[in-house]
Structures are given as structure tokens and as C-alpha cells.
Coordinates of C-alpha atoms in Angstrom, one line a residue:
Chain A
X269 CA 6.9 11.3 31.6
X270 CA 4.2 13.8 33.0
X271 CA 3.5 16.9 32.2
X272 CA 5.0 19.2 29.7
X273 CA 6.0 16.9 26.6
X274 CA 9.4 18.1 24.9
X275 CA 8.8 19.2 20.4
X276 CA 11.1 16.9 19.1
X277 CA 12.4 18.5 15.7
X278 CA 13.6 17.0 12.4
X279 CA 14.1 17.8 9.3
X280 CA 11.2 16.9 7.4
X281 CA 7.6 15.9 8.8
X282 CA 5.6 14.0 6.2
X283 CA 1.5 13.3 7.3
X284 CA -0.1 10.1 6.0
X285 CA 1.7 7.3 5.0
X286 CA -0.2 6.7 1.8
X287 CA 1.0 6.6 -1.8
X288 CA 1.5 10.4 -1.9
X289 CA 3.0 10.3 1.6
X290 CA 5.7 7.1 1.2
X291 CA 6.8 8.4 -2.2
X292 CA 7.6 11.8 -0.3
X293 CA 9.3 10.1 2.8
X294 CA 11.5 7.4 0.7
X295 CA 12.6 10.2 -1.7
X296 CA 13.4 12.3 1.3
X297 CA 14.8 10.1 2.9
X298 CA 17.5 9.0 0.2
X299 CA 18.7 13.0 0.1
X300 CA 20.2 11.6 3.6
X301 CA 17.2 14.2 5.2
X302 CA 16.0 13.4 9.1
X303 CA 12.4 12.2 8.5
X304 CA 9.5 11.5 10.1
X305 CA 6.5 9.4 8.3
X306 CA 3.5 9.5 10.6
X307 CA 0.0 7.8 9.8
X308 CA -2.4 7.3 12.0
X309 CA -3.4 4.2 10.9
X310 CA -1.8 0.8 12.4
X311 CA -0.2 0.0 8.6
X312 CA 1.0 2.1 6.5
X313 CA 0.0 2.1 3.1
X314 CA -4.0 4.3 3.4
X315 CA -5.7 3.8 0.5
X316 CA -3.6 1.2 -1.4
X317 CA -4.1 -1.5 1.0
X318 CA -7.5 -1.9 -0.1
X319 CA -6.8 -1.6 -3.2
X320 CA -6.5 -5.9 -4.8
X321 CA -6.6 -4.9 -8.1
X322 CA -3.8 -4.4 -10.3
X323 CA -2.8 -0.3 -11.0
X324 CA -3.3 1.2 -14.4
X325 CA -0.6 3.5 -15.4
X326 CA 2.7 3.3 -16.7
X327 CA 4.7 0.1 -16.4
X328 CA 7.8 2.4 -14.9
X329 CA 5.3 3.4 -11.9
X330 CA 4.0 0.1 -11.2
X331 CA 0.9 -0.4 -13.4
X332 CA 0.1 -3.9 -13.6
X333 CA 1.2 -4.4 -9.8
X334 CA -1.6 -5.0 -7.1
X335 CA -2.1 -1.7 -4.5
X336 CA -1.7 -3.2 -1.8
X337 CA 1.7 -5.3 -3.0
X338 CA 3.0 -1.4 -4.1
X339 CA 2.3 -0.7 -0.3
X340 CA 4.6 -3.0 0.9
X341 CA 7.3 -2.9 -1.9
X342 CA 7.5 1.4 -1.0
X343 CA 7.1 0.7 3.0
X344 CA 10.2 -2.4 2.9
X345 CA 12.3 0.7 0.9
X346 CA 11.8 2.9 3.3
X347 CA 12.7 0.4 6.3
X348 CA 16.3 0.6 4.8
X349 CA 17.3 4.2 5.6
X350 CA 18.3 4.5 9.2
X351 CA 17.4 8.2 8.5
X352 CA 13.5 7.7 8.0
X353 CA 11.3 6.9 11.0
X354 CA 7.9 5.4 10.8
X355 CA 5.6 6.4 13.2
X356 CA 2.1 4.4 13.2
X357 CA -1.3 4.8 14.9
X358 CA -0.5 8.7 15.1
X359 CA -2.8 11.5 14.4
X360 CA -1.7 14.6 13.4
X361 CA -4.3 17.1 15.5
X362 CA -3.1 20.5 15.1
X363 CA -1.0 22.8 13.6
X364 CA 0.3 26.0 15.5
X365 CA 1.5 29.9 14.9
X366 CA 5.1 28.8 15.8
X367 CA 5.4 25.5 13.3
X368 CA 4.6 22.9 16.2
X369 CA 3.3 20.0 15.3
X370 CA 1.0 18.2 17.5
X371 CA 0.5 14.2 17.3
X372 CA -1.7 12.0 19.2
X373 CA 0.0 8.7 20.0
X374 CA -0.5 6.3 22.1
X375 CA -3.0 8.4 24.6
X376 CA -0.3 10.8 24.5
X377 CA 0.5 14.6 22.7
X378 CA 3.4 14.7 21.3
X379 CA 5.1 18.3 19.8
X380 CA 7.1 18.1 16.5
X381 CA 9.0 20.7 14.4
X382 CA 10.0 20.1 11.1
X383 CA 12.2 22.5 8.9
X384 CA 9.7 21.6 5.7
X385 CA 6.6 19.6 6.1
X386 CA 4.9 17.6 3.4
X387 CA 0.9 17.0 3.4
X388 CA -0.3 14.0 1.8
X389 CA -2.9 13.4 4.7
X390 CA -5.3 12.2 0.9
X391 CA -9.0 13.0 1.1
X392 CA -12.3 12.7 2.5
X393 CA -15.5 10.7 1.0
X394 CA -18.4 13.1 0.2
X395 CA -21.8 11.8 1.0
X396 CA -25.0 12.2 -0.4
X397 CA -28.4 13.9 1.0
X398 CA -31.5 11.3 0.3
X399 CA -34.4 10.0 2.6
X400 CA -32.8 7.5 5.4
X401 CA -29.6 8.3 4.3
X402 CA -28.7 8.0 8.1
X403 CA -29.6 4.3 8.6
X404 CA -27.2 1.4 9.3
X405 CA -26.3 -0.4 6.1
X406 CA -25.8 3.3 4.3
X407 CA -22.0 2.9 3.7
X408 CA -19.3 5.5 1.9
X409 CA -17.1 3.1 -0.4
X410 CA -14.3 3.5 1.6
X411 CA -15.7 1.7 4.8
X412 CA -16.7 -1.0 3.0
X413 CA -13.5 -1.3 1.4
X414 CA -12.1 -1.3 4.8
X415 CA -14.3 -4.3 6.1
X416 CA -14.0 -6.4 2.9
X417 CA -10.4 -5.9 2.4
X418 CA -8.1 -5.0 5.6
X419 CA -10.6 -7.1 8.1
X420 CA -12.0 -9.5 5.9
X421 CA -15.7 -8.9 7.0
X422 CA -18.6 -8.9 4.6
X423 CA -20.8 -5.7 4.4
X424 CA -23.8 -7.1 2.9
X425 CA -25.3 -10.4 1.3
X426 CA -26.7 -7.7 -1.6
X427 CA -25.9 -4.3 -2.3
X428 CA -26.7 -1.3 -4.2
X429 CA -23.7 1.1 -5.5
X430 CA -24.2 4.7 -6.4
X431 CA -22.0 6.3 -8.8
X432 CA -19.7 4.4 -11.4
X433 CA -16.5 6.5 -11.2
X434 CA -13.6 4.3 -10.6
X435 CA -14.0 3.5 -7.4
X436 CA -18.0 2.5 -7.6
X437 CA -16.9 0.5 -10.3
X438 CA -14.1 -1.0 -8.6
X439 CA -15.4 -1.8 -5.4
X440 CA -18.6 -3.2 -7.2
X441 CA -16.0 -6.1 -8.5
X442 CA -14.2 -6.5 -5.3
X443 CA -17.8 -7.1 -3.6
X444 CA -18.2 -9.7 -6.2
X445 CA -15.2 -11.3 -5.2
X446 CA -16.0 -11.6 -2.1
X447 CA -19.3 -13.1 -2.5
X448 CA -21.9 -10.1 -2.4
X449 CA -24.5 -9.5 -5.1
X450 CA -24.4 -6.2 -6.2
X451 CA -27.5 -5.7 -7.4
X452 CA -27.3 -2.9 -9.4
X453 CA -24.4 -0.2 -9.7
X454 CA -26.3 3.6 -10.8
X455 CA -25.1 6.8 -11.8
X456 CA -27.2 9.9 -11.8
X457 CA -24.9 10.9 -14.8
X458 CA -25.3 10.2 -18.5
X459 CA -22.3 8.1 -18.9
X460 CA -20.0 6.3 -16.8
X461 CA -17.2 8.1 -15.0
X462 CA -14.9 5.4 -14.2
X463 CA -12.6 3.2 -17.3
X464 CA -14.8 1.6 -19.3
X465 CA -12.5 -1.1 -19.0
X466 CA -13.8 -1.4 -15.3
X467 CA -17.2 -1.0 -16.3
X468 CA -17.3 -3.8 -18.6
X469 CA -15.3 -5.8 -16.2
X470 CA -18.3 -5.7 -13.4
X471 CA -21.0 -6.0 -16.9
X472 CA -19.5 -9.2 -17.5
X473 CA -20.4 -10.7 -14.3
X474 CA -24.1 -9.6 -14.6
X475 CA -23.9 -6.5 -12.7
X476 CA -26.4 -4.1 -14.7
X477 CA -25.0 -0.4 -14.9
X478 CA -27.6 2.2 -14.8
X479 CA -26.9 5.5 -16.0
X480 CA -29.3 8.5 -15.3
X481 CA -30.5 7.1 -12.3
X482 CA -30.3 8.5 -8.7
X483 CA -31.3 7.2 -5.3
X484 CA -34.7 8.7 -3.7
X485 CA -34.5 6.8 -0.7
X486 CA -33.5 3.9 1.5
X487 CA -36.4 1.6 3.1
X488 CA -36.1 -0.1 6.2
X489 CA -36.8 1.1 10.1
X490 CA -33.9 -0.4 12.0
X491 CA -31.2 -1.2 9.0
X492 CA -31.2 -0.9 5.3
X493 CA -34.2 -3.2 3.7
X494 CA -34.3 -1.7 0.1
X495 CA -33.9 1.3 -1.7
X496 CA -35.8 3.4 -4.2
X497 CA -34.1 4.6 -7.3
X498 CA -35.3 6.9 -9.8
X499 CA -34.5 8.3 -13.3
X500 CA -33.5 12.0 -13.2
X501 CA -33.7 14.7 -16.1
X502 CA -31.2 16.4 -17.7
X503 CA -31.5 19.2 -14.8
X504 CA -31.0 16.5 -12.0
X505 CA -34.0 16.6 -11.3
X506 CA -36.1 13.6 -10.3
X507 CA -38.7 12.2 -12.5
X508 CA -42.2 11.0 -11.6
X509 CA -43.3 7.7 -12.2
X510 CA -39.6 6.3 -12.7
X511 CA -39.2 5.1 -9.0
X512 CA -38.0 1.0 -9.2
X513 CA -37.5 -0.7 -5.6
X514 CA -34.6 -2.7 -5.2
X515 CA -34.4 -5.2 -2.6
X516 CA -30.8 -4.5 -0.8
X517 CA -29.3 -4.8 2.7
X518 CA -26.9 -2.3 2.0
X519 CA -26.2 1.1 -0.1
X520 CA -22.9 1.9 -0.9
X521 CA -21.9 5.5 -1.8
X522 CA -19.1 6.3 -3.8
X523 CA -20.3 9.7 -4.8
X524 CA -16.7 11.8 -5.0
X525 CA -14.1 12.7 -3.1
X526 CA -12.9 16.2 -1.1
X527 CA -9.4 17.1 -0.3
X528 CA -8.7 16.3 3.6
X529 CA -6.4 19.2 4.4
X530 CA -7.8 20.6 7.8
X531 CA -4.2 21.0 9.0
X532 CA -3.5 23.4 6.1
X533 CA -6.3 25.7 6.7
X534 CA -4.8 26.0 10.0
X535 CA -1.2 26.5 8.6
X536 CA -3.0 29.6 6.8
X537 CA -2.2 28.1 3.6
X538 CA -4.2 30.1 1.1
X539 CA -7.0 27.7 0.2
X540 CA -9.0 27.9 -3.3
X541 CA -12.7 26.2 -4.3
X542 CA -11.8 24.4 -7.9
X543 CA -14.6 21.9 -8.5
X544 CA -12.4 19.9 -11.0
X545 CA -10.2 18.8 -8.3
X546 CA -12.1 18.1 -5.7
X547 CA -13.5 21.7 -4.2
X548 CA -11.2 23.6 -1.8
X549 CA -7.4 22.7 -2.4
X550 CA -4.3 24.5 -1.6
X551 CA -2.6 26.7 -3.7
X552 CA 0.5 25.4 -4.7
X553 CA 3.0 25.5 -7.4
X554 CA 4.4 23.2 -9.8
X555 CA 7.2 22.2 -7.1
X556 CA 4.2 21.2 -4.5
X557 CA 5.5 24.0 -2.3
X558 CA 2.4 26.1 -1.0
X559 CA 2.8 29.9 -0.7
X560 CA 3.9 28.9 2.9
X561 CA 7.7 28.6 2.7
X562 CA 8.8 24.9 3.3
X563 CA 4.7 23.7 3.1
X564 CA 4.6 21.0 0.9
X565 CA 1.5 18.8 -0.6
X566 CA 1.1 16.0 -2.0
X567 CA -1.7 13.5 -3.9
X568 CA -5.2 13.8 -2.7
X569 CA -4.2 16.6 -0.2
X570 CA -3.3 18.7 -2.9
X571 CA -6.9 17.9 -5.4
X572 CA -8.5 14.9 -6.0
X573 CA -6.7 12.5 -8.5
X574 CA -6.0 8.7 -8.6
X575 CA -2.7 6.9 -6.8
X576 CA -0.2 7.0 -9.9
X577 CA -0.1 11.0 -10.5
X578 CA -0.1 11.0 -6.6
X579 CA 2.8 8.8 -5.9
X580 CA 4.7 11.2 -8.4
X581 CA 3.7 14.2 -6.8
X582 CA 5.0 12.4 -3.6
X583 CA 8.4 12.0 -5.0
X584 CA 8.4 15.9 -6.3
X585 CA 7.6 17.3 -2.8
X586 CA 10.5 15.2 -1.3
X587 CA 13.2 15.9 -3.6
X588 CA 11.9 19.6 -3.4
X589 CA 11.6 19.5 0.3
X590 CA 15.1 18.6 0.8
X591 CA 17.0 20.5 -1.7
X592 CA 15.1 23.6 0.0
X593 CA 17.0 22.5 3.2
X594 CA 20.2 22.5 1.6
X595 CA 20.6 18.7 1.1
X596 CA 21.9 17.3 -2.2
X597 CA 19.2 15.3 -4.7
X598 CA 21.4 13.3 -6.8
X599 CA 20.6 14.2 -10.5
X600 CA 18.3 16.8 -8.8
X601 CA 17.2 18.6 -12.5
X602 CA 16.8 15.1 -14.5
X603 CA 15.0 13.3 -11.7
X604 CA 12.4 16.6 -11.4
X605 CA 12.0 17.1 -15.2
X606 CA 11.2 13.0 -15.4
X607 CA 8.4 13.3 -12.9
X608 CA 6.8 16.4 -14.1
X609 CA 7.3 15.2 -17.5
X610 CA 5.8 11.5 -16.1
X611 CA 2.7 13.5 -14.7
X612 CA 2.1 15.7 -17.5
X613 CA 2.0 12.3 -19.4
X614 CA -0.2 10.6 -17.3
X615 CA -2.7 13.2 -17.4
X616 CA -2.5 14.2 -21.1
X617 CA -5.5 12.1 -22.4
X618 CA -9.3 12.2 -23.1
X619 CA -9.8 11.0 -19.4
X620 CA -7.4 13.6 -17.6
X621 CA -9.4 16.4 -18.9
X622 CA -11.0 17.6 -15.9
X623 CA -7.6 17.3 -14.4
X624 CA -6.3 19.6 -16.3
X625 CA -8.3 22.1 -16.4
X626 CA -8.6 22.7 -12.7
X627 CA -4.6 22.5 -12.7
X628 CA -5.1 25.9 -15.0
X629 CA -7.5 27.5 -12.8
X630 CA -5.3 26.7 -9.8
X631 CA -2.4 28.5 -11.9
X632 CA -4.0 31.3 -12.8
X633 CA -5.1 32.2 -9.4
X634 CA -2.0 31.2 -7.9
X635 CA 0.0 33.9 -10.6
X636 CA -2.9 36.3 -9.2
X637 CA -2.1 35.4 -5.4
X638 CA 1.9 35.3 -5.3
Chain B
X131 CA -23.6 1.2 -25.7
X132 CA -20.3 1.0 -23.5
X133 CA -20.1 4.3 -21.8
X134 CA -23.7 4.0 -20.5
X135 CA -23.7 0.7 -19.5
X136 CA -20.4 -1.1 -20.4
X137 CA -21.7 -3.1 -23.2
X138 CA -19.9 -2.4 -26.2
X139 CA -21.8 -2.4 -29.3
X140 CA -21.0 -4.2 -32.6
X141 CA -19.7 -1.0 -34.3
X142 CA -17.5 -0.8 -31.5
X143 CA -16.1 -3.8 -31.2
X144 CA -15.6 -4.2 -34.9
X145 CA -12.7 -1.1 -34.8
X146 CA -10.7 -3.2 -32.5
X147 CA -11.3 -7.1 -34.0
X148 CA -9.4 -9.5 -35.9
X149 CA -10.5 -9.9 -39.8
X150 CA -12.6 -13.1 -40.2
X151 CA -9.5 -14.1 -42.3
X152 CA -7.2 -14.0 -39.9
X153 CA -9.7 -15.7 -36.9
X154 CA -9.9 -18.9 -39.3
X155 CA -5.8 -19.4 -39.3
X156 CA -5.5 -20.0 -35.4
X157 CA -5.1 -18.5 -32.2
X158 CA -5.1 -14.2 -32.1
X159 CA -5.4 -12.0 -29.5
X160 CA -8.7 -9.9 -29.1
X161 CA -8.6 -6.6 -27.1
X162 CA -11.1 -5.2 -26.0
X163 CA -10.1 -1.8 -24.9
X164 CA -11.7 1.3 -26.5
X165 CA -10.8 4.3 -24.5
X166 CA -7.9 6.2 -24.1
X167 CA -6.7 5.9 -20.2
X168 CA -3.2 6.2 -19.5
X169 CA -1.8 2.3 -19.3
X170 CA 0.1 0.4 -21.2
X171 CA 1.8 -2.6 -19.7
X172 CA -0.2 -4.8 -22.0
X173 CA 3.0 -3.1 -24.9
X174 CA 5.3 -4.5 -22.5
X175 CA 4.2 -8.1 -22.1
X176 CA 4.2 -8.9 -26.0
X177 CA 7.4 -10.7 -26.5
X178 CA 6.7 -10.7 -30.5
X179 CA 5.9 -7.0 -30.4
X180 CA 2.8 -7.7 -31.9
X181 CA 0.9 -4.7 -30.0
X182 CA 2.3 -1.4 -31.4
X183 CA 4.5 0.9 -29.3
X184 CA 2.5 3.8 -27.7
X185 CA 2.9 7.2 -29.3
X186 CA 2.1 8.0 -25.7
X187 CA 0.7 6.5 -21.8
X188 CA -2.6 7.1 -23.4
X189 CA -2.9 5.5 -26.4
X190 CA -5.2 2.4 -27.6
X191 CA -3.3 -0.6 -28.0
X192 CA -2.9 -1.7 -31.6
X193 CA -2.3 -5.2 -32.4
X194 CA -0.3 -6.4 -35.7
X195 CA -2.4 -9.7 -36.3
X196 CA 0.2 -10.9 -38.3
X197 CA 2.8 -11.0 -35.5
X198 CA 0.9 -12.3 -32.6
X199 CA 0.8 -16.0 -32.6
X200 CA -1.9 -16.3 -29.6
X201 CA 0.7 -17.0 -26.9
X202 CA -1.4 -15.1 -24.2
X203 CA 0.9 -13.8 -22.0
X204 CA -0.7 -10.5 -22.4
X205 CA -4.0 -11.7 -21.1
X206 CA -3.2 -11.3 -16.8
X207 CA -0.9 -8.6 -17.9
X208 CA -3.8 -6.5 -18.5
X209 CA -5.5 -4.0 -15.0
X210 CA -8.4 -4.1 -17.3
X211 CA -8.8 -7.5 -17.8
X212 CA -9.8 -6.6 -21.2
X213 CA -7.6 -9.0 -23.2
X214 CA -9.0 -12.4 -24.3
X215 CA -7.3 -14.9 -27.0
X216 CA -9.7 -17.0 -29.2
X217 CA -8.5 -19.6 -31.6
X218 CA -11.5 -21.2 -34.3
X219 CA -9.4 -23.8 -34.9
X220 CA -9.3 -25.6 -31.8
X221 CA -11.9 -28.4 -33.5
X222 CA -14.3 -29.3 -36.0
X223 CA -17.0 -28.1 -33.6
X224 CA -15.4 -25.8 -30.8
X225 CA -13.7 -22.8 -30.6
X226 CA -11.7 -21.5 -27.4
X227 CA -12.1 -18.7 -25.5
X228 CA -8.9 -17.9 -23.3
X229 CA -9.8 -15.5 -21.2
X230 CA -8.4 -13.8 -17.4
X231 CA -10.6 -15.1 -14.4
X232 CA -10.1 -13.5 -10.8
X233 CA -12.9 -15.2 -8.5
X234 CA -13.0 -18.5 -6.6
X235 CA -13.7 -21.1 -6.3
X236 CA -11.7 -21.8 -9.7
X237 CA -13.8 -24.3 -11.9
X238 CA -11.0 -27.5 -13.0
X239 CA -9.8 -28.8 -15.9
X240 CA -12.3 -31.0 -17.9
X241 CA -15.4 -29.0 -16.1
X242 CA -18.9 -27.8 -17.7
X243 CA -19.5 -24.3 -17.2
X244 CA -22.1 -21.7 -17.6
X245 CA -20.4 -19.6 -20.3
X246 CA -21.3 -15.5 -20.3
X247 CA -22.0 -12.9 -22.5
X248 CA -20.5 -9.2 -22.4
X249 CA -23.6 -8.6 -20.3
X250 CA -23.2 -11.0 -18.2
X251 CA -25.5 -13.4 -18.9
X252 CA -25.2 -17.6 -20.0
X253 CA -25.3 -17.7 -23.6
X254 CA -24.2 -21.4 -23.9
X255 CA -22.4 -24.0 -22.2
X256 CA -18.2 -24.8 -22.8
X257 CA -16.0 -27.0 -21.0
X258 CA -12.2 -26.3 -19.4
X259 CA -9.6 -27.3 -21.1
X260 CA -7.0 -25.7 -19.3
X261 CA -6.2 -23.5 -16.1
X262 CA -3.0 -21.8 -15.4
X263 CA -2.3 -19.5 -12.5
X264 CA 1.5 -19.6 -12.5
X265 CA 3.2 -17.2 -10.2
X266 CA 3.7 -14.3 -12.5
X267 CA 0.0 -13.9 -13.3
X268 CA -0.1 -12.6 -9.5
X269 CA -3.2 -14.3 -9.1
X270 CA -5.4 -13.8 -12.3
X271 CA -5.8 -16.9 -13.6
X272 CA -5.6 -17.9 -17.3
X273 CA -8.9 -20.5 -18.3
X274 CA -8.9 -21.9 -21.7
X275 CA -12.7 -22.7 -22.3
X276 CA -14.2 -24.7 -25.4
X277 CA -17.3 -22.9 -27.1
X278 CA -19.2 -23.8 -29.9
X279 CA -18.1 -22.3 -32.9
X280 CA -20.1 -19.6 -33.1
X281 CA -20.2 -18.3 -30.0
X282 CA -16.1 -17.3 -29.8
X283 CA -17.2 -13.9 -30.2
X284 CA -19.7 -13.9 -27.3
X285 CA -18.2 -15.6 -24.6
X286 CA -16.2 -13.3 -22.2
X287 CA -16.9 -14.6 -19.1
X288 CA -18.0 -17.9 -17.3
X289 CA -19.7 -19.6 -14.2
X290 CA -18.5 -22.1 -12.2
X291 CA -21.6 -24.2 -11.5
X292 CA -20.4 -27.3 -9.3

């Protein structure tokens, strides 16, 4: 068909199939809601295919099971309802004025309208400025995720990681796996960021862990050769005369994480800069709904966190987003008070800190905004 | 020190170890997880409820010595891959190590290998003694090495040489 393309409405449009986005759809989609899942990936799943090790967590939410075997266990649910549609290799482009949804698919626009529309389009990798940070074999963590682990490619023969948060820690053992020597994993940071559980995980296989240290530069002309690292002070600064070279073919940056939530800036949801989850997030409240009626986010979109707390926040902005429409959630008040009660659980220790206090600086300014 | 480079010192490791008592009357679990991060299906995979339910998601397991008989089923059931069995009474000489191993190519039963310290590095030699990867380890194998005597409480890790 040419020409003008029809908006084809439903009831609920969830973006991005990942945890955040499957929890939303499959609980959505048992209220007996119209919904449509789109990703604009060829799989659904985003993040947790990648992800071969086994979750942390509570053994109710799959800790224990593999990412990317919780990918497939969510998706196969999903396939059941007649009522949910999967659409794949479709990217959500722009949002408009009068709720129109436009998808790219298949070298084609397509228009949706959804009555309530759920976020969880998950984040962005932040980068890092250094000298040569531009030449080939400079890699965010996520791409080389990507290679290792949905196309079976190897990045490098040996690697350098910067930052041990979970995921430099993480991927620094999948590289293992698959044959790379990391050479050394640094962190500009006094201590490590990630589970120390991960750290001495990677440790044990001789991978040294260097805390204090940042990278100055990477060597090479046409590709990554090397890479100079220095020690930095307790300003960040660096310091003179600390400089080690490290002979790499690769750097791999897993330096943090930013919301990805260009569609919501567009749907004017009131945006707010808390560092502790990630920089700008949406307001929200605690039902995922943003201060635009029938908005709805969900795990990364809504601040930076880790897969568990965003598969529950998932399943609160689809048993939300539906009730709102007027379907039925069975056990609607014990199945919401589980899930907040689940999150406020997961994020109650030493570790979910930071968490929570950017939770409390996005509720204050929320009670100051609404 | 662990959480600036992933070593745990003795100090720490001592808060979470079986007494030298209890090491000399057989197989005992050792786990080596010392922060608070919210995961616990190691609780659920103790049949003898030898590690101590959580107060809450967050908590460090704690093991009753006295219950846990060594069985090891906790060992793959653990994201961390912090959990390791040892039993000093394996032999006059040896000791084993039992520990969860997720890289290939996986060494066989009756092989020498390069046996690791926490920081990563070959402290001694030990041979197999036994391999499982039975379905629901989900593919984190189980390897039984033999260690001299002393070294039970420094061999974490190994190297398939062959």
C-alpha cells in the first residue's frame, strides 16, 4: 500500500521488548488488554540475551536462572495470549501532539495509538573522554556483549576493561570464557562498584582488578595497539609519574549507564537530572504512571537499575496500565502490594543505597511538580 | 583487600569459615560471600537447611556446620559462584576442593591440573577426582579436585593444562 499509511490503535503500546518491556506486555496481556510489544531488535529479549550468567535476586523472580533462558521463558508466555502481538525489528521514531505513534518497520512508517503506553525502551551506554578514544578496538561493553554473545564473534585476543561495576565485572568473565585475556579490569574509583562476589569471580582467574586507576589514552594509528593507564588522586585527578602501558588490542568501556527515553521528552513528560539513577529520568509515581495520563515507564527507562527491580517494575506498569483502561487485574491490590513490597526488598540493602536515595529525590520533586 | 581488588583478606575470610574442629570431621561447605546483595537461592537449595533462613533478600548466608553434611548441591546453585565444599578427610595426604567451574574445555576425571589461588595464580598441583555437570547445574559444572593437605584453604580455582 502507497501513500498515506492508516494509525492502527490498541489498547496498550509497550516499547522494547526487554525485561522491563515483556514483564509489562505478559502482565497486560493476561488483564485480556489489546497489546502491542514492539522492539526493534530481530529477538526479543534486549539486554538479557547477552546476559550467560545466572541472575542474582530472589529465587521467586528467577535468580539463579541464566538471562538469556529468562528471555525465552517470559517471550514463550507471552506467545500464549492471542491478545498480545509481537512486533520485531521495529523502531519506535517519534512521538506526536495527538498520541500517534510512529514505527519504522520493514522500510515502512507505520502510525499507532494506544489508549496507555508503557516505556521500557532501557538505557544508553555512557562513554568516556580520553586521547584516541575514537579509534577502532575502543568498544562500550554492550557491543562487545553483542559480538561475543548473540553473534558469537571475538572482540579481541586481549583486552583492557574500565570500570568494575557489574557489568565491567561481568563481561570481564564472559571474555574469559570465550577465550580473551583481559588484561587488566581498572576503576578510577576507590573500591569496586560491582558484587564482590563478581569481583572475586574474575580474581580467581588471574584477572588483576585495579582500583584508582583511569585510562590516559589509547596507542595505536589505525586500531587499538595499547593503552596508557594512570593512578588518579582523590580529586580525579591524574597523577604524574603513575602512567603503566598495557599492551591490548582492545578497550572496553563500561563506564555507566543513561536512561534512553528520547520518546518521552517528546511526549513532554516532565523530565528531572538525578545523578543516582542515571541523570535525566522521568517523573513518575510509585504506580510507573508519569504526570502524562496513561504514560507509563518501566526498568532502565524509568533510572538506571539492574534486570530484577526492572522486570517488577514491568509487571506494575501493566497491571496499572490496564486497570486504568477499565480492565479487571485479578487480585489487583495483592498482586501490586507483592511487587512493591518485592522491590522495596530488593533494594533495601547496603548495595541499593544509591537507589534509594535518588528514588527520594525523584519524590520529593515529583510532590513539588503534581 | 576484597572491595579493592577482590581478594579477601584472612580477617575476612575467617568471619565466614568453618572451625578447624569441624574441617577435621569431613566434608563442610565454605561460603565465600561477604557482602550484603539481594540473593538468596543458595537458602533454597539446602535440603538439610543447614544455611539459615534470610531475615531478608539481603542477608549473608549463614551456615549451621553442624547440619550440613557436604552434599554440595548448593555449589552451582550459587550466581556468585562463591560456594566451594572441602573435605580434609579425603586421605592421609590430600584434601578436596569441590568447587563450580564454568569454562571449557572441561579437564577429565583422573587429570593433573594447575590448581589456583584466590588471586588467581597456581599455588600447587591436584588431580580430578570427579566431574559432574548434570542437567540441573544448567551448565556450571561441579569438579572435585585433590589438594595437598594444606592447601584446602587456598585452592579456589584450577587450570586445565592438557
Amino acid at each position: 500500500m502507497e501513500g498515506e499509511t492508516q494509525v492502527i490503535s490498541c489498547d496498550v503500546i509497550v516499547i522494547g521488548a526487554g525485561p522491563a518491556g515483556l514483564m509489562a506486555a505478559l502482565r497486560a496481556g493476561e488483564a485480556g488488554a489489546g497489546v502491542l510489544l514492539i522492539d526493534r531488535e530481530p529477538f526479543t529479549g534486549g539486554q538479557l540475551v547477552k546476559q550467560t550468567h545466572r541472575f542474582f535476586g530472589s529465587k521467586h523472580q528467577y535468580a539463579g536462572t541464566r538471562g538469556f533462558d529468562i528471555a525465552v521463558r517470559i517471550t514463550e508466555k507471552i506467545e500464549c495470549l492471542k491478545n498480545v502481538k509481537i512486533l520485531l525489528e521495529a523502531t519506535a521514531l517519534g512521538y506526536y501532539e495527538d498520541g500517534v505513534l510512529t514505527v519504522l518497520h520493514e522500510g515502512r512508517m507505520l502510525k499507532f495509538k494506544g489508549k496507555a503506553i508503557v516505556v521500557a525502551t532501557g538505557a544508553h551506554e555512557r562513554f568516556l573522554p580520553f586521547e584516541n578514544n575514537d579509534l577502532p578496538g575502543v568498544y562500550g561493553a554492550g557491543a562487545v556483549q553483542t559480538l561475543m554473545n548473540v553473534y558469537g564473534v571475538l572482540p579481541a585476543k586481549r583486552i583492557l576493561m574500565v570500570g568494575a561495576g557489574n557489568i565491567g565485572l561481568i563481561v570481564s568473565y564472559q571474555l574469559v570464557q570465550a577465550g580473551v585475556e583481559v588484561a587488566a579490569i581498572i576503576e578510577a574509583a576507590p573500591r569496586i562498584g560491582g558484587y564482590l562476589v563478581h569481583a572475586s569471580k574474575v580474581r580467581r582467574l588471574g584477572v588483576p582488578i585495579m582500583t584508582g586507576y583511569t585510562i590516559k589514552r589509547a596507542l595505536g594509528k589505525e586500531c587499538v595497539r595499547g593503552a596508557i593507564i594512570c593512578k588518579i588522586d582523590e580529586n580525579w585527578n591524574p597523577v604524574e609519574g603513575t602512567e603503566i602501558k598495557i599492551e591490548v588490542d582492545a578497550v572496553c568501556l563500561a563506564v555507566g549507564l543513561s536512561s534512553l527515553c528520547e520518546l518521552l521528552w517528546q511526549a513532554e513528560v516532565p523530565m528531572v537530572y538525578i545523578p543516582e539513577l542515571g541523570g535525566h529520568v522521568p517523573l513518575r509515581n510509585e504506580d510507573m504512571e508519569t504526570p502524562v495520563e496513561r504514560i507509563y515507564v518501566a526498568g532502565d527507562a524509568a533510572g538506571i537499575e539492574e534486570a530484577t527491580s526492572a522486570m517488577l517494575e514491568g509487571e506494575l506498569a501493566g497491571i496499572n496500565a490496564v486497570s486504568k483502561l477499565g480492565y479487571s487485574v485479578e487480585d489487583y491490590a495483592n498482586k501490586r502490594g507483592k511487587i512493591l513490597s518485592d522491590l522495596k526488598n530488593l533494594r533495601s540493602g547496603p548495595v541499593g543505597e544509591k537507589i534509594r536515595a535518588g528514588l527520594a529525590r525523584l519524590r520529593t520533586l515529583r510532590n513539588g511538580n503534581l | 583487600m576484597l572491595d579493592k581488588d577482590g581478594v579477601p583478606t584472612k580477617e575476612e575470610l575467617l568471619k565466614q569459615l568453618p572451625s578447624e574442629e569441624r574441617l577435621d570431621r569431613g566434608p563442610v561447605v565454605v561460603i565465600e560471600c561477604f557482602q550484603e546483595i539481594p540473593c538468596d537461592p543458595c537458602y533454597y537449595s539446602c535440603r538439610r537447611r543447614a544455611i539459615r533462613e534470610f531475615a531478608d533478600i539481603n542477608s549473608i548466608p549463614i551456615v549451621d556446620f553442624e547440619r550440613c553434611n557436604g552434599c554440595t548441591l548448593c555449589i552451582s546453585s550459587c550466581p556468585g559462584l562463591a560456594i566451594f565444599v572441602v573435605d580434609k578427610t579425603y586421605s592421609e595426604e590430600s584434601a578436596l576442593v569441590i568447587m563450580p567451574y564454568e569454562l571449557l574445555p572441561l579437564p577429565e576425571e583422573g587429570e593433573e591440573v594447575a590448581c589456583l589461588d584466590r588471586r588467581g595464580e597456581e599455588v600447587c598441583k591436584g588431580r580430578v577426582v570427579n566431574i559432574r555437570t548434570r542437567k540441573m547445574q544448567d551448565k556450571t559444572a561441579v569438579i572435585s579436585v585433590a589438594v595437598p593437605k594444606e592447601m584446602v584453604m587456598e585452592v579456589r580455582n584450577i587450570r586445565v593444562t592438557s
